CSV table of C-alpha atoms and ligand atoms in Angstrom, one decimal:
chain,number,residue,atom,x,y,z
A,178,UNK,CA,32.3,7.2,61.5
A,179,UNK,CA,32.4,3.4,60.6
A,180,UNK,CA,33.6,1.6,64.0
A,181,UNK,CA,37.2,0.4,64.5
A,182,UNK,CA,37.7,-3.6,64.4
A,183,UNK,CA,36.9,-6.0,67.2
A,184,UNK,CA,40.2,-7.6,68.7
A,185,UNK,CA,40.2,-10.9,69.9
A,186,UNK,CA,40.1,-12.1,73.4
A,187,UNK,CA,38.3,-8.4,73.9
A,188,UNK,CA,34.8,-9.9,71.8
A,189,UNK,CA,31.2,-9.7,74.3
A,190,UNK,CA,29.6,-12.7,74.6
A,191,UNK,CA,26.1,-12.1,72.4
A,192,UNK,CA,23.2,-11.3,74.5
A,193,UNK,CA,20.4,-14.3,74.2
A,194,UNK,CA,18.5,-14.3,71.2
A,195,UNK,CA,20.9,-12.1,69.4
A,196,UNK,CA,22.9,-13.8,66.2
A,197,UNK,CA,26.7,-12.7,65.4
A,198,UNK,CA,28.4,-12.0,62.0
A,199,UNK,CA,31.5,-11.1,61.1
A,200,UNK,CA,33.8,-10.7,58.8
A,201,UNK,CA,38.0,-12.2,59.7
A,202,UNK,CA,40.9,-10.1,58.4
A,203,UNK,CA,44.2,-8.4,58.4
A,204,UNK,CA,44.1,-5.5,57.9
A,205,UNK,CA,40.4,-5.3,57.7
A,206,UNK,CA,40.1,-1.2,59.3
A,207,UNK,CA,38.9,-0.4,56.2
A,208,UNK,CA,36.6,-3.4,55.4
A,209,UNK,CA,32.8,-2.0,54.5
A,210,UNK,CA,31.3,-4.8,54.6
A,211,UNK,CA,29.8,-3.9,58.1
A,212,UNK,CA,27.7,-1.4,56.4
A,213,UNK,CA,26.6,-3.2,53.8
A,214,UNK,CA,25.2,-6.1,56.1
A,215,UNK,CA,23.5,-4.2,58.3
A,216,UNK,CA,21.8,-2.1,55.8
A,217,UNK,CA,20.0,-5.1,54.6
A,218,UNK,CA,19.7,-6.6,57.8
A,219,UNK,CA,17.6,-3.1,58.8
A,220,UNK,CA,15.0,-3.8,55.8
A,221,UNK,CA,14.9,-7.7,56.8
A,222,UNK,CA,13.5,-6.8,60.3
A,223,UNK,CA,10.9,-4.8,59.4
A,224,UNK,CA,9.5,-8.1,57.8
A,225,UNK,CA,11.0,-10.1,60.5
A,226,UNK,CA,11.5,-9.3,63.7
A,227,UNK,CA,14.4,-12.1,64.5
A,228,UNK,CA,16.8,-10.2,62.2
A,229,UNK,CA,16.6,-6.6,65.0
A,230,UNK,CA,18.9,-9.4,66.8
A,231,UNK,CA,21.4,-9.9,64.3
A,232,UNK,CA,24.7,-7.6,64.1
A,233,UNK,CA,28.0,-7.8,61.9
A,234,UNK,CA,31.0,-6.9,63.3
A,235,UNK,CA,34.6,-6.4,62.1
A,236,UNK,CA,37.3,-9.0,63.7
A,237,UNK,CA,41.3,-7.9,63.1
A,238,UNK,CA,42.7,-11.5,63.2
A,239,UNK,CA,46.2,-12.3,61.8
A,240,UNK,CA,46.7,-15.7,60.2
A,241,UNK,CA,48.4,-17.8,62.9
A,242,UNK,CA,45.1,-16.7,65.2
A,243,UNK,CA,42.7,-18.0,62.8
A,244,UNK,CA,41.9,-21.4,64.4
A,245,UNK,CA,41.3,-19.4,68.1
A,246,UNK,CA,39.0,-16.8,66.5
A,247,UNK,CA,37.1,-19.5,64.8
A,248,UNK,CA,36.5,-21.3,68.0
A,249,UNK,CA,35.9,-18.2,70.3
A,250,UNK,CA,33.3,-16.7,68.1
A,251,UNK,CA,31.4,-19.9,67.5
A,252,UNK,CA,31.0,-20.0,71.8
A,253,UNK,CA,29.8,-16.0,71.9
A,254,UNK,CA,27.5,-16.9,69.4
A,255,UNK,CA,28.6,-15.8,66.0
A,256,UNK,CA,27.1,-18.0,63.4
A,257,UNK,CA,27.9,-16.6,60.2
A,258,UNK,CA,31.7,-15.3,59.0
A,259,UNK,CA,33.4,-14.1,56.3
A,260,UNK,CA,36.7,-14.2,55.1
A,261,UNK,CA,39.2,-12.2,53.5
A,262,UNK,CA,42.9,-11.4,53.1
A,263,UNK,CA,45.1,-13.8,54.1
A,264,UNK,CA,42.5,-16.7,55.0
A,265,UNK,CA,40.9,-17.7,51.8
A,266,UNK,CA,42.8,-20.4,51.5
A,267,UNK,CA,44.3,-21.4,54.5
A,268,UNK,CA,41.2,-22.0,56.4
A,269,UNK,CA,40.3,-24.9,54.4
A,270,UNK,CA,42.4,-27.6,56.6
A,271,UNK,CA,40.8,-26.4,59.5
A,272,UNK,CA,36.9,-27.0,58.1
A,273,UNK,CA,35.0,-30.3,58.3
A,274,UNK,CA,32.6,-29.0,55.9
A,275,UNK,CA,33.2,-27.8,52.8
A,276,UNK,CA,30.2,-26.9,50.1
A,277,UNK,CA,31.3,-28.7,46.6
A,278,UNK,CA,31.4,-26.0,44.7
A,279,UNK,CA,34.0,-24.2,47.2
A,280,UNK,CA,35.6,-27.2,47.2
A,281,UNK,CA,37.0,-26.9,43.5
A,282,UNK,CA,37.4,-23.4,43.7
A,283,UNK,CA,39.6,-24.0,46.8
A,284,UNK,CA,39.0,-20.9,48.5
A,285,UNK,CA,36.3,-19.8,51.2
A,286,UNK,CA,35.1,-16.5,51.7
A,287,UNK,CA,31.6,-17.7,54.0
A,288,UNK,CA,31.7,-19.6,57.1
A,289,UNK,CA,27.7,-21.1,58.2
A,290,UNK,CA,27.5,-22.7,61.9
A,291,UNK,CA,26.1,-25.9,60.6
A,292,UNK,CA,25.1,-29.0,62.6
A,293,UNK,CA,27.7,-27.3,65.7
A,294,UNK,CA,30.8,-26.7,63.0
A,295,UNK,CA,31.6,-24.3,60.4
A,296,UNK,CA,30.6,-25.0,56.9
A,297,UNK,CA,32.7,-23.1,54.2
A,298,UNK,CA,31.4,-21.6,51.0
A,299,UNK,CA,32.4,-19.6,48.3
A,300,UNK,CA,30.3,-16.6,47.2
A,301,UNK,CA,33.0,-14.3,45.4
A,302,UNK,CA,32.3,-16.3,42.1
A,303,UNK,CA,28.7,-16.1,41.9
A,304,UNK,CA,29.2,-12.1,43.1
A,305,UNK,CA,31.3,-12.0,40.1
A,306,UNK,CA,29.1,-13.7,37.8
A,307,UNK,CA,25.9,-11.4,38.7
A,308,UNK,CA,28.4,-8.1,38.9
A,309,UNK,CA,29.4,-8.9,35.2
A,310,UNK,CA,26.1,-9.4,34.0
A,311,UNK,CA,25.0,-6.2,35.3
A,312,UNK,CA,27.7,-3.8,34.0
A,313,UNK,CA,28.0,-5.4,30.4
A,314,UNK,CA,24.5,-7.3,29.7
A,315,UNK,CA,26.6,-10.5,28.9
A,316,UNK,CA,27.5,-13.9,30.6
A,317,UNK,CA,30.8,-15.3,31.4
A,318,UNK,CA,29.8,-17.5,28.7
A,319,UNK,CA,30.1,-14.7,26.0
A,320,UNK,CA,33.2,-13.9,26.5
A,321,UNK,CA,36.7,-14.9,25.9
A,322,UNK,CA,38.6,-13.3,29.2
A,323,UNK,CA,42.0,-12.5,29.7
A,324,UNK,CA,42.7,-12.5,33.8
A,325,UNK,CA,45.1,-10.2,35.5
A,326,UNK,CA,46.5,-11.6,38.6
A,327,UNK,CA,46.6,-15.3,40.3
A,328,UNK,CA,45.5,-15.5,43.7
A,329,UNK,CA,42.5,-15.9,45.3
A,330,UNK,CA,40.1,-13.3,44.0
A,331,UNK,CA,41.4,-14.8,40.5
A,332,UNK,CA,41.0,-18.6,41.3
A,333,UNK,CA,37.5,-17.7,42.1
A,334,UNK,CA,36.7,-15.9,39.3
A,335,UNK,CA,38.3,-18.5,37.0
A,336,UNK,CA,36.6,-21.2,38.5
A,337,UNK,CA,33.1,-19.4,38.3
A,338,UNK,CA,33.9,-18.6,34.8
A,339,UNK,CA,34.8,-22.7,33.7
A,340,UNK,CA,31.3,-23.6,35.7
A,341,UNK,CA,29.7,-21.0,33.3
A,342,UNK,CA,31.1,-22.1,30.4
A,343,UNK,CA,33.7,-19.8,29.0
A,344,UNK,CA,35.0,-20.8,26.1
A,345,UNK,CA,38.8,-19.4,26.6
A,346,UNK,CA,40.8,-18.0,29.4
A,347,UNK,CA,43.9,-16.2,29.5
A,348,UNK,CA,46.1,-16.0,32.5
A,349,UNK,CA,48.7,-12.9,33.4
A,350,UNK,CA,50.6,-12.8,36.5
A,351,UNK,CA,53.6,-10.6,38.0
A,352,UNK,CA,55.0,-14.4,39.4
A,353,UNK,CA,54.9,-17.5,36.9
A,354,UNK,CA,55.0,-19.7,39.6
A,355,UNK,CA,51.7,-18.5,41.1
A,356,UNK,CA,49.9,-18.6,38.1
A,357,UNK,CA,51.2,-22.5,37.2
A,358,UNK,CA,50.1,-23.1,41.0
A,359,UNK,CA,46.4,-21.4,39.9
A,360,UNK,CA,46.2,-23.8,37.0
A,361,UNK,CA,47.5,-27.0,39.0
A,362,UNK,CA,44.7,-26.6,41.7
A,363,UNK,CA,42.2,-26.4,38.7
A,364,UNK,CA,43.7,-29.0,37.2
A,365,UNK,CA,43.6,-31.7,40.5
A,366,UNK,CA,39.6,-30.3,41.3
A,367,UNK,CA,39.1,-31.9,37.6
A,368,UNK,CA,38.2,-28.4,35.8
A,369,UNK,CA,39.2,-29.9,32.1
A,370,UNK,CA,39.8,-26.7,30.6
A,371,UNK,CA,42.0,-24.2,32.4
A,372,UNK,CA,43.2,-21.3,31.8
A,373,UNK,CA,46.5,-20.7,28.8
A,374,UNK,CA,49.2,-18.8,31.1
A,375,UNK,CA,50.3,-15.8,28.9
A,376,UNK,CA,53.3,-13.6,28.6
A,377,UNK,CA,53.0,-10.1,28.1
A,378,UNK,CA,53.9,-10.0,25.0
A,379,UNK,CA,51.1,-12.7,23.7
A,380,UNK,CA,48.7,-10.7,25.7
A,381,UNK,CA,47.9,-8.5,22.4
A,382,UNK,CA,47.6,-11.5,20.3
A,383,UNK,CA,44.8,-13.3,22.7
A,384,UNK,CA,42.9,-10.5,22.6
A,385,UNK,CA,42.9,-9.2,18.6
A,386,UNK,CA,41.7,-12.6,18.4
A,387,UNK,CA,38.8,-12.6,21.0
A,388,UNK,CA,34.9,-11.9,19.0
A,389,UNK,CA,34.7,-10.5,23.0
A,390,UNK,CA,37.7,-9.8,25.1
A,391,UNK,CA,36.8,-8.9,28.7
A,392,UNK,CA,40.0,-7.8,30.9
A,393,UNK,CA,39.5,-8.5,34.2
A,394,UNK,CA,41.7,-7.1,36.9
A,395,UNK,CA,41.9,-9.5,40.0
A,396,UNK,CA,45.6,-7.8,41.1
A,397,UNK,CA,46.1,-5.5,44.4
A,398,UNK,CA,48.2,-2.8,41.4
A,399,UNK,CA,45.4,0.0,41.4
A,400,UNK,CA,44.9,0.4,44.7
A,401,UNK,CA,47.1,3.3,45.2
A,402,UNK,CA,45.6,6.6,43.6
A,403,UNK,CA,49.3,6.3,42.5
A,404,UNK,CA,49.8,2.5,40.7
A,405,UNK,CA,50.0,2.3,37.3
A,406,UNK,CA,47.9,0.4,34.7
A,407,UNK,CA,48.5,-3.4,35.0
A,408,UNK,CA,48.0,-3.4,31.1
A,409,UNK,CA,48.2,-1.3,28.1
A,410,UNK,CA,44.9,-1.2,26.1
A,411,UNK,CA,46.1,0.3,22.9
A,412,UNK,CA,45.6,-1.2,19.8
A,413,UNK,CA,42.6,-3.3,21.2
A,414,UNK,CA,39.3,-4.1,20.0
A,415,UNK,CA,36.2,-1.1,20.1
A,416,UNK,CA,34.4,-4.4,22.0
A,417,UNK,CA,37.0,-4.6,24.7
A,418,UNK,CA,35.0,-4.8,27.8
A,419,UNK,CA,37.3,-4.0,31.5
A,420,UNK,CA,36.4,-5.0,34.9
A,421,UNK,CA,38.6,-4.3,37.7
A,422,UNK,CA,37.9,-5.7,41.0
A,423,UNK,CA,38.9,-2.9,42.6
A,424,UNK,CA,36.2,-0.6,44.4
A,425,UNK,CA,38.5,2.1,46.3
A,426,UNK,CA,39.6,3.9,44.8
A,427,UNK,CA,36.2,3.8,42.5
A,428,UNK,CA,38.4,4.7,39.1
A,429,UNK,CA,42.0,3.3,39.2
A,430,UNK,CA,44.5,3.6,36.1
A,431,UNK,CA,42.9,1.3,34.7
A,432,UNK,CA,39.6,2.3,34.1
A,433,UNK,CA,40.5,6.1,33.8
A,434,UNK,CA,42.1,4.4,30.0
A,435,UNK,CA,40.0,2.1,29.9
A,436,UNK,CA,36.9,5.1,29.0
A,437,UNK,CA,39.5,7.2,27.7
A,438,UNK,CA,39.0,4.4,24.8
A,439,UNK,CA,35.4,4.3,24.7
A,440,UNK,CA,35.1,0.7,26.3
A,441,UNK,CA,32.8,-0.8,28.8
A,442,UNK,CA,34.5,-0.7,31.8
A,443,UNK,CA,33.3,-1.0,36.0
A,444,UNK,CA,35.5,-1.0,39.1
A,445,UNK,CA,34.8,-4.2,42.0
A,446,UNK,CA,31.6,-2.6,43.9
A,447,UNK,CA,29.1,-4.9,42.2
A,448,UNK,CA,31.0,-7.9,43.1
A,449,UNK,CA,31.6,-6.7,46.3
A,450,UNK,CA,27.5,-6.2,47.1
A,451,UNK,CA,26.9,-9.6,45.0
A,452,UNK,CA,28.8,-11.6,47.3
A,453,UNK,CA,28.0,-10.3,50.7
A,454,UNK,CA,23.7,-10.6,49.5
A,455,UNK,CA,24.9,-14.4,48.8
A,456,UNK,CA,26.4,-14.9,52.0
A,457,UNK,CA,23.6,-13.2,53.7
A,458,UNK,CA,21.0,-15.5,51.7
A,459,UNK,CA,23.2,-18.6,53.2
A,460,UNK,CA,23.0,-17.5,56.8
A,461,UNK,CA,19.5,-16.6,56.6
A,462,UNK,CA,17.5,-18.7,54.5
A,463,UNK,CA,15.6,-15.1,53.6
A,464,UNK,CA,15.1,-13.0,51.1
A,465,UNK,CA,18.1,-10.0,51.2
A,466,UNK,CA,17.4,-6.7,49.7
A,467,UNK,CA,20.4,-6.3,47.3
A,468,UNK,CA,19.3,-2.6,46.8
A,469,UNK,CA,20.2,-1.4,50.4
A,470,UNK,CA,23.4,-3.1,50.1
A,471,UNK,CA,24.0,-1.1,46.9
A,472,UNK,CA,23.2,1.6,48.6
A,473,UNK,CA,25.0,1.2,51.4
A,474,UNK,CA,28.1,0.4,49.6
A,475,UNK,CA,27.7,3.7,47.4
A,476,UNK,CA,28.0,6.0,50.6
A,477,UNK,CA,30.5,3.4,52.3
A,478,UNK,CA,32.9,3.7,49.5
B,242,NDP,P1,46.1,-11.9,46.6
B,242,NDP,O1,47.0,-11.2,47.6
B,242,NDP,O2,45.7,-13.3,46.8
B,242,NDP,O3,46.7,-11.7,45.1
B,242,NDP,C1,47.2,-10.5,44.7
B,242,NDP,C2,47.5,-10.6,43.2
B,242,NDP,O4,48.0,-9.3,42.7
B,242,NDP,C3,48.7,-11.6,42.8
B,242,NDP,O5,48.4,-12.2,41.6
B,242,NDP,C4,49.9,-10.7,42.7
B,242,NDP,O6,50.9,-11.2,41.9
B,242,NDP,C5,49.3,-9.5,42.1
B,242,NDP,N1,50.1,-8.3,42.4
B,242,NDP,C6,50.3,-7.7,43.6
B,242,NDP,N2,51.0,-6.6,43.5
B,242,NDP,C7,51.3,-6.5,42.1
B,242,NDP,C8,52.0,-5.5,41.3
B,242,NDP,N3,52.7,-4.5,41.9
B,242,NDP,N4,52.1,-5.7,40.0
B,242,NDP,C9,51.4,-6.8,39.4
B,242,NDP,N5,50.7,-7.7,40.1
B,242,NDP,C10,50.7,-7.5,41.4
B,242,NDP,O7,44.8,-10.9,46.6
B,242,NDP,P2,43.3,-11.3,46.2
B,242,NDP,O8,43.3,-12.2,45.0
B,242,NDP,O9,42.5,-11.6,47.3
B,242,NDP,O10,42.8,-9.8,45.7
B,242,NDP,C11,43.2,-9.3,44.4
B,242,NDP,C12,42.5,-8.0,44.1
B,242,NDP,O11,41.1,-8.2,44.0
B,242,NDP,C13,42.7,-7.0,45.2
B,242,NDP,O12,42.8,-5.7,44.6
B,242,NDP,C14,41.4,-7.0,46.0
B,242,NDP,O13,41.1,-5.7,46.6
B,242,NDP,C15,40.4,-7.4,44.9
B,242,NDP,N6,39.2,-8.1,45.4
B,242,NDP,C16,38.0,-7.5,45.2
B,242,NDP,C17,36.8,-8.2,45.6
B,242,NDP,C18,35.5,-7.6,45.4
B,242,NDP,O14,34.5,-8.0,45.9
B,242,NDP,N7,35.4,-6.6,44.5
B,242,NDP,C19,36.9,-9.5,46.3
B,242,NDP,C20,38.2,-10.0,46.5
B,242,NDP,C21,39.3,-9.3,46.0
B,242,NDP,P3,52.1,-12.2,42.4
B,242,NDP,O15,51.4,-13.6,42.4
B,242,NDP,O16,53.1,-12.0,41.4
B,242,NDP,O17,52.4,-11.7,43.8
């Protein structure tokens, strides 16, 4: 039974010599990143000793707390966090540290104690960019992607997709206005070719057109058994390739029509594992087993 969240103000100070992780959320009860972290940091210590002292917890912190839960954790020795739903974003103003490429994506999902303040990085995109590889044997580069959704999971997978190269991008999102905000905050951290915001209806048109059209799913619809697709896929190419960030449940609407048409498809997991082995990499400076983290996250989920 995974344990329930650490609140704050009820945190143990770390014993000496032990080192603190954590991922920051709200809700985060059903956050597996716990699992994943330790499995690998189980394999690390059999090569080295120092990391039988490290553990990764689960904080529940609501956004307005953010600033105290950064500063309490840094005192009971926590020196590696991550980030998710709602603080992506919003920590930024509060970091005196940001790594450049984070910096143009403008979300952080990794917070390093670095020279006695937190450093903030973004590994979603590069967990992306490996995940992608892996499930369809192409680059970002070989693509021309059509993105569902426009907040931060999508600015980061946008942004990782312009630093790779990606010849064309199309955006879709529920709310105009968030997707104009999306390209604006490309657009000021000097990414010259963002991404064309679509209607539905030119959504068929971008992709008949595409030599490789890869749907990518970076919306919260499809994570109720219940939700319906976010897109219809008839009438699209045999080479239409879907990824949906999703990871629970493991086959959403999505993806159940996406095979029911014969095309490359793979829910979130493999972004998921890619950016927690990343973020692990950062705080340690050591090699992380990405196969116990796949593991892990295959029972986990
Ligand atoms: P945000 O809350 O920042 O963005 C949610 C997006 O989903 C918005 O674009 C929103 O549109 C859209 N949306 C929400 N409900 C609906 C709906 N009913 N119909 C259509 N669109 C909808 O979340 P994140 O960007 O952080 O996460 C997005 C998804 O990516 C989530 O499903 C999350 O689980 C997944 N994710 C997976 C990761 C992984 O490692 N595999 C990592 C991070 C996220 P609008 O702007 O109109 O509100």
């Amino acid at each position: 039974m995974p344990e329930p969240p650490l609140q704050l103000g009820h945190i143990c100070p770390l014993s000496v010599g032990s080192v603190g992780l954590a991922v920051l959320g709200s809700p985060i009860k059903h956050s597996i990143s716990p699992q994943l972290h330790q499995s690998a940091l189980d394999e690390m210590a059999g090569v080295d000793q120092r990391f039988s002292q490290w553990r990764y917890d689960k904080v529940e912190v609501a956004v307005e707390r953010l600033p105290e839960a950064l500063t309490q954790l840094a005192e009971l020795g926590y020196r590696g966090l991550n980030l998710t739903i709602p603080h992506k974003v919003e920590v930024l103003p509060l970091l005196d540290q940001v790594d450049e490429e984070a910096a143009k994506i403008g979300a952080v999902n990794t917070l390093s104690w670095e020279n006695e303040s937190w450093k903030g990085y973004n590994t979603d995109g590069v967990g992306f960019s490996r995940a992608l590889k892996i499930a369809f044997s192409r680059s970002l580069a070989d693509f021309e992607i059509l993105i569902l959704g426009a907040g931060g999971a999508a600015r980061a997978a946008v942004a990782q997709a312009l630093f790779e190269g990606c010849p064309k991008i199309g955006l879709l999102n529920r709310s105009t206005k968030r997707a104009e905000e999306l390209v604006r905050v490309l657009q000021e951290n000097q990414f010259s070719n963002p991404p064309e915001i679509l209607s539905a209806a030119e959504v068929q048109a971008f992709l008949g057109n595409a030599s490789h059209p890869l749907i990518i799913n970076a919306t919260s619809l499809g994570l109720k058994e219940s939700d319906p697709s976010p897109l219809s896929l008839s009438g699209l190419p045999d080479n239409t390739c879907v990824y949906d960030m999703i990871y629970n449940p493991a086959q959403t609407t999505l993806l159940r029509e996406a095979r029911a048409a014969s095309f490359a498809a793979s829910n979130g997991l493999g972004m998921l594992v890619g950016q927690a082995a990343r973020s692990l990499e950062i705080w340690s400076g050591a090699h992380v087993p990405i196969s116990a983290m796949e593991r892990a996250a295959k029972v986990a989920s």
